[in-house]
Amino acid sequence: MGALGQLIALIAGKWTAFVLAIHTSAIARRLLFVAWLGALYVGCVVTFSNMIAPWFSGLLSSPSGSGQVVGNVIGLLFPPVAGTVLASLVIFWGCVAAMRYTSKLSMIVFKD
């Protein structure tokens, strides 16, 4: 009976380690995904704060009724700044789209 008890103890110990490894792996994947979502969010905020917000504030900072707002908008649409403005807007749009896709994907993958 001693050998059978040792065999059962060995199997139970290995099974417990296996189940613990699976659950630890699932928790680690979820924590990694939360960190990924946080990094995407911070990237979107930094992109908006550093590239897009100054242009919007510059557009709206001119005195009202002077026609400067129209001139500022037209100035952003033509070269030498247009490429930078367009690239920044595309980067920001891509960041927001990635954030939405990733958050919806997390709801599908990690539903319990």
Coordinates of N, CA and C in Angstrom, one line a residue:
M1 N 0.8 -1.2 0.0 CA 0.0 0.0 0.0 C 0.9 1.2 0.0
G2 N 2.1 1.2 0.5 CA 3.0 2.3 0.6 C 3.4 2.8 -0.8
A3 N 3.6 1.9 -1.8 CA 4.0 2.3 -3.1 C 2.8 3.0 -3.8
L4 N 1.6 2.5 -3.6 CA 0.4 3.1 -4.2 C 0.2 4.5 -3.6
G5 N 0.4 4.7 -2.3 CA 0.2 6.0 -1.7 C 1.2 7.0 -2.3
Q6 N 2.5 6.5 -2.5 CA 3.5 7.4 -3.0 C 3.2 7.8 -4.5
L7 N 2.6 6.8 -5.2 CA 2.3 7.1 -6.6 C 1.1 8.1 -6.7
I8 N 0.1 8.0 -5.8 CA -1.0 8.9 -5.8 C -0.5 10.3 -5.3
A9 N 0.4 10.3 -4.4 CA 0.9 11.6 -3.9 C 1.7 12.3 -5.0
L10 N 2.5 11.5 -5.7 CA 3.3 12.1 -6.8 C 2.4 12.6 -7.9
I11 N 1.4 11.9 -8.3 CA 0.4 12.3 -9.4 C -0.3 13.5 -8.9
A12 N -0.8 13.5 -7.7 CA -1.5 14.7 -7.1 C -0.6 15.9 -7.1
G13 N 0.6 15.7 -6.7 CA 1.6 16.9 -6.7 C 1.8 17.4 -8.1
K14 N 2.0 16.6 -9.0 CA 2.3 17.0 -10.4 C 1.0 17.7 -11.0
W15 N -0.1 17.1 -10.7 CA -1.4 17.7 -11.2 C -1.6 19.1 -10.6
T16 N -1.4 19.2 -9.3 CA -1.5 20.5 -8.7 C -0.5 21.5 -9.3
A17 N 0.7 21.2 -9.5 CA 1.6 22.1 -10.1 C 1.2 22.5 -11.5
F18 N 0.7 21.5 -12.3 CA 0.2 21.8 -13.6 C -1.0 22.7 -13.6
V19 N -2.0 22.5 -12.8 CA -3.1 23.4 -12.7 C -2.7 24.8 -12.2
L20 N -1.8 24.9 -11.3 CA -1.3 26.2 -10.8 C -0.6 26.9 -11.9
A21 N 0.2 26.2 -12.7 CA 0.9 26.8 -13.8 C -0.1 27.4 -14.9
I22 N -1.1 26.7 -15.1 CA -2.1 27.1 -16.1 C -2.8 28.4 -15.6
H23 N -3.2 28.4 -14.3 CA -3.9 29.6 -13.8 C -2.9 30.8 -13.7
T24 N -1.7 30.5 -13.3 CA -0.7 31.6 -13.2 C -0.5 32.2 -14.6
S25 N -0.4 31.3 -15.6 CA -0.3 31.8 -17.0 C -1.4 32.6 -17.4
A26 N -2.6 32.3 -17.1 CA -3.8 33.1 -17.5 C -3.8 34.4 -16.8
I27 N -3.4 34.5 -15.5 CA -3.3 35.7 -14.8 C -2.2 36.6 -15.4
A28 N -1.1 36.0 -15.8 CA 0.0 36.8 -16.4 C -0.4 37.3 -17.7
R29 N -1.2 36.5 -18.5 CA -1.6 37.0 -19.8 C -2.6 38.2 -19.6
R30 N -3.5 38.1 -18.7 CA -4.4 39.3 -18.4 C -3.6 40.5 -17.9
L31 N -2.7 40.3 -17.1 CA -1.9 41.5 -16.6 C -1.1 42.1 -17.7
L32 N -0.5 41.3 -18.6 CA 0.2 41.8 -19.8 C -0.7 42.5 -20.7
F33 N -2.0 42.0 -20.9 CA -2.9 42.7 -21.7 C -3.3 44.0 -21.2
V34 N -3.5 44.1 -19.8 CA -3.8 45.4 -19.2 C -2.7 46.4 -19.4
A35 N -1.5 45.9 -19.2 CA -0.3 46.8 -19.4 C -0.3 47.3 -20.9
W36 N -0.6 46.4 -21.8 CA -0.6 46.8 -23.3 C -1.7 47.9 -23.5
L37 N -2.9 47.7 -22.9 CA -3.9 48.7 -23.1 C -3.5 50.0 -22.4
G38 N -2.8 50.0 -21.3 CA -2.3 51.2 -20.7 C -1.3 51.9 -21.5
A39 N -0.4 51.1 -22.1 CA 0.6 51.7 -23.0 C 0.0 52.3 -24.2
L40 N -1.1 51.7 -24.8 CA -1.8 52.3 -25.9 C -2.4 53.6 -25.5
Y41 N -3.1 53.6 -24.4 CA -3.8 54.8 -23.9 C -2.8 55.9 -23.7
V42 N -1.7 55.6 -23.1 CA -0.7 56.7 -22.8 C -0.1 57.2 -24.1
G43 N 0.1 56.3 -25.1 CA 0.6 56.7 -26.4 C -0.4 57.6 -27.1
C44 N -1.7 57.3 -27.0 CA -2.7 58.2 -27.6 C -2.7 59.6 -27.0
V45 N -2.7 59.6 -25.7 CA -2.7 60.9 -24.9 C -1.4 61.7 -25.2
V46 N -0.3 61.1 -25.3 CA 1.0 61.8 -25.6 C 0.9 62.3 -27.0
T47 N 0.5 61.5 -27.9 CA 0.4 62.0 -29.3 C -0.6 63.2 -29.5
F48 N -1.7 63.1 -28.8 CA -2.6 64.2 -28.9 C -2.1 65.4 -28.2
S49 N -1.5 65.3 -27.0 CA -0.9 66.4 -26.3 C 0.2 67.1 -27.0
N50 N 1.1 66.3 -27.6 CA 2.3 66.9 -28.2 C 2.1 67.4 -29.6
M51 N 1.2 66.8 -30.4 CA 1.1 67.1 -31.8 C -0.2 67.8 -32.2
I52 N -1.3 67.4 -31.7 CA -2.5 67.9 -32.2 C -3.1 69.0 -31.4
A53 N -3.0 68.9 -30.1 CA -3.6 70.0 -29.2 C -3.0 71.3 -29.5
P54 N -1.6 71.5 -29.7 CA -1.1 72.8 -30.0 C -1.7 73.4 -31.3
W55 N -2.0 72.6 -32.3 CA -2.6 73.2 -33.5 C -4.0 73.6 -33.3
F56 N -4.7 72.9 -32.5 CA -6.1 73.3 -32.2 C -6.1 74.6 -31.4
S57 N -5.2 74.6 -30.4 CA -5.2 75.9 -29.6 C -4.7 77.0 -30.4
G58 N -3.8 76.8 -31.4 CA -3.4 77.9 -32.2 C -4.5 78.4 -33.2
L59 N -5.3 77.4 -33.6 CA -6.4 77.8 -34.5 C -7.4 78.7 -33.7
L60 N -7.7 78.4 -32.5 CA -8.7 79.0 -31.7 C -8.2 80.2 -30.9
S61 N -6.9 80.5 -31.0 CA -6.4 81.6 -30.1 C -6.5 83.0 -30.8
S62 N -6.8 83.0 -32.0 CA -6.8 84.3 -32.7 C -8.1 85.1 -32.3
P63 N -8.0 86.4 -32.3 CA -9.2 87.2 -31.9 C -10.4 86.9 -32.8
S64 N -11.6 86.9 -32.2 CA -12.8 86.6 -33.0 C -13.1 87.7 -33.9
G65 N -13.6 87.3 -35.1 CA -14.1 88.3 -36.1 C -13.0 88.9 -36.9
S66 N -11.7 88.4 -36.8 CA -10.6 89.0 -37.6 C -10.3 88.2 -38.8
G67 N -10.9 87.0 -39.0 CA -10.6 86.2 -40.2 C -9.3 85.4 -40.0
Q68 N -8.6 85.5 -38.9 CA -7.4 84.8 -38.7 C -7.7 83.3 -38.5
V69 N -8.8 82.9 -38.0 CA -9.1 81.5 -37.8 C -9.1 80.8 -39.2
V70 N -9.7 81.4 -40.2 CA -9.8 80.8 -41.5 C -8.4 80.8 -42.1
G71 N -7.6 81.8 -41.9 CA -6.2 81.8 -42.4 C -5.4 80.7 -41.7
N72 N -5.6 80.5 -40.4 CA -4.8 79.5 -39.7 C -5.2 78.1 -40.2
V73 N -6.5 77.9 -40.5 CA -6.9 76.6 -41.0 C -6.3 76.3 -42.4
I74 N -6.4 77.3 -43.2 CA -5.8 77.2 -44.6 C -4.3 77.0 -44.5
G75 N -3.7 77.6 -43.5 CA -2.2 77.5 -43.4 C -1.8 76.1 -43.0
L76 N -2.7 75.4 -42.3 CA -2.4 74.0 -41.9 C -2.7 73.0 -43.0
L77 N -3.4 73.4 -44.0 CA -3.8 72.5 -45.1 C -2.8 72.5 -46.3
F78 N -1.9 73.4 -46.3 CA -1.0 73.5 -47.5 C 0.5 73.4 -47.0
P79 N 1.4 73.0 -47.9 CA 2.8 72.8 -47.5 C 3.3 74.1 -47.0
P80 N 4.2 74.0 -46.2 CA 5.2 73.1 -45.6 C 4.7 72.4 -44.3
V81 N 3.6 72.7 -43.8 CA 3.1 72.1 -42.6 C 2.1 70.9 -42.9
A82 N 1.5 70.9 -44.0 CA 0.4 69.9 -44.3 C 0.8 68.5 -44.1
G83 N 2.0 68.1 -44.5 CA 2.5 66.7 -44.3 C 2.6 66.3 -42.9
T84 N 3.1 67.2 -42.1 CA 3.2 66.9 -40.6 C 1.8 66.9 -40.0
V85 N 0.9 67.8 -40.4 CA -0.4 67.8 -39.8 C -1.1 66.5 -40.2
L86 N -1.1 66.1 -41.5 CA -1.7 64.9 -41.9 C -1.2 63.7 -41.3
A87 N 0.2 63.6 -41.2 CA 0.8 62.4 -40.5 C 0.4 62.3 -39.1
S88 N 0.3 63.5 -38.4 CA -0.1 63.4 -37.0 C -1.5 63.0 -36.8
L89 N -2.4 63.5 -37.7 CA -3.8 63.1 -37.6 C -4.0 61.6 -37.9
V90 N -3.2 61.1 -38.9 CA -3.3 59.7 -39.2 C -2.7 58.8 -38.1
I91 N -1.6 59.2 -37.4 CA -1.1 58.5 -36.3 C -2.1 58.5 -35.2
F92 N -2.7 59.6 -34.9 CA -3.6 59.7 -33.8 C -4.8 58.8 -34.1
W93 N -5.3 58.9 -35.3 CA -6.5 58.0 -35.7 C -6.1 56.6 -35.6
G94 N -4.9 56.2 -36.0 CA -4.5 54.8 -35.9 C -4.4 54.4 -34.4
C95 N -3.9 55.2 -33.6 CA -3.8 54.9 -32.1 C -5.2 54.7 -31.5
V96 N -6.1 55.6 -31.9 CA -7.5 55.4 -31.3 C -8.1 54.1 -31.9
A97 N -7.9 53.9 -33.2 CA -8.5 52.6 -33.7 C -7.9 51.4 -33.1
A98 N -6.6 51.4 -32.9 CA -5.9 50.3 -32.2 C -6.5 50.1 -30.8
M99 N -6.7 51.2 -30.1 CA -7.2 51.1 -28.7 C -8.6 50.5 -28.7
R100 N -9.5 50.9 -29.6 CA -10.8 50.4 -29.7 C -10.8 48.9 -30.1
Y101 N -10.0 48.6 -31.1 CA -9.9 47.2 -31.5 C -9.4 46.3 -30.4
T102 N -8.4 46.7 -29.7 CA -7.8 45.9 -28.7 C -8.7 45.8 -27.5
S103 N -9.4 46.8 -27.1 CA -10.3 46.7 -26.0 C -11.5 45.8 -26.3
K104 N -12.0 45.8 -27.6 CA -13.1 44.9 -28.0 C -12.6 43.5 -28.0
L105 N -11.4 43.3 -28.5 CA -10.8 42.0 -28.6 C -10.6 41.4 -27.2
S106 N -10.2 42.3 -26.2 CA -10.1 41.8 -24.9 C -11.4 41.3 -24.3
M107 N -12.5 41.9 -24.6 CA -13.8 41.5 -24.2 C -14.1 40.1 -24.7
I108 N -13.7 39.8 -25.9 CA -14.0 38.6 -26.6 C -13.1 37.5 -26.0
V109 N -11.8 37.8 -25.9 CA -10.8 36.7 -25.5 C -10.9 36.4 -24.0
F110 N -11.1 37.4 -23.2 CA -11.0 37.2 -21.7 C -12.4 37.1 -21.0
K111 N -13.4 36.8 -21.8 CA -14.7 36.7 -21.1 C -14.8 35.4 -20.3
D112 N -15.3 35.5 -19.1 CA -15.4 34.4 -18.2 C -16.8 34.0 -17.9

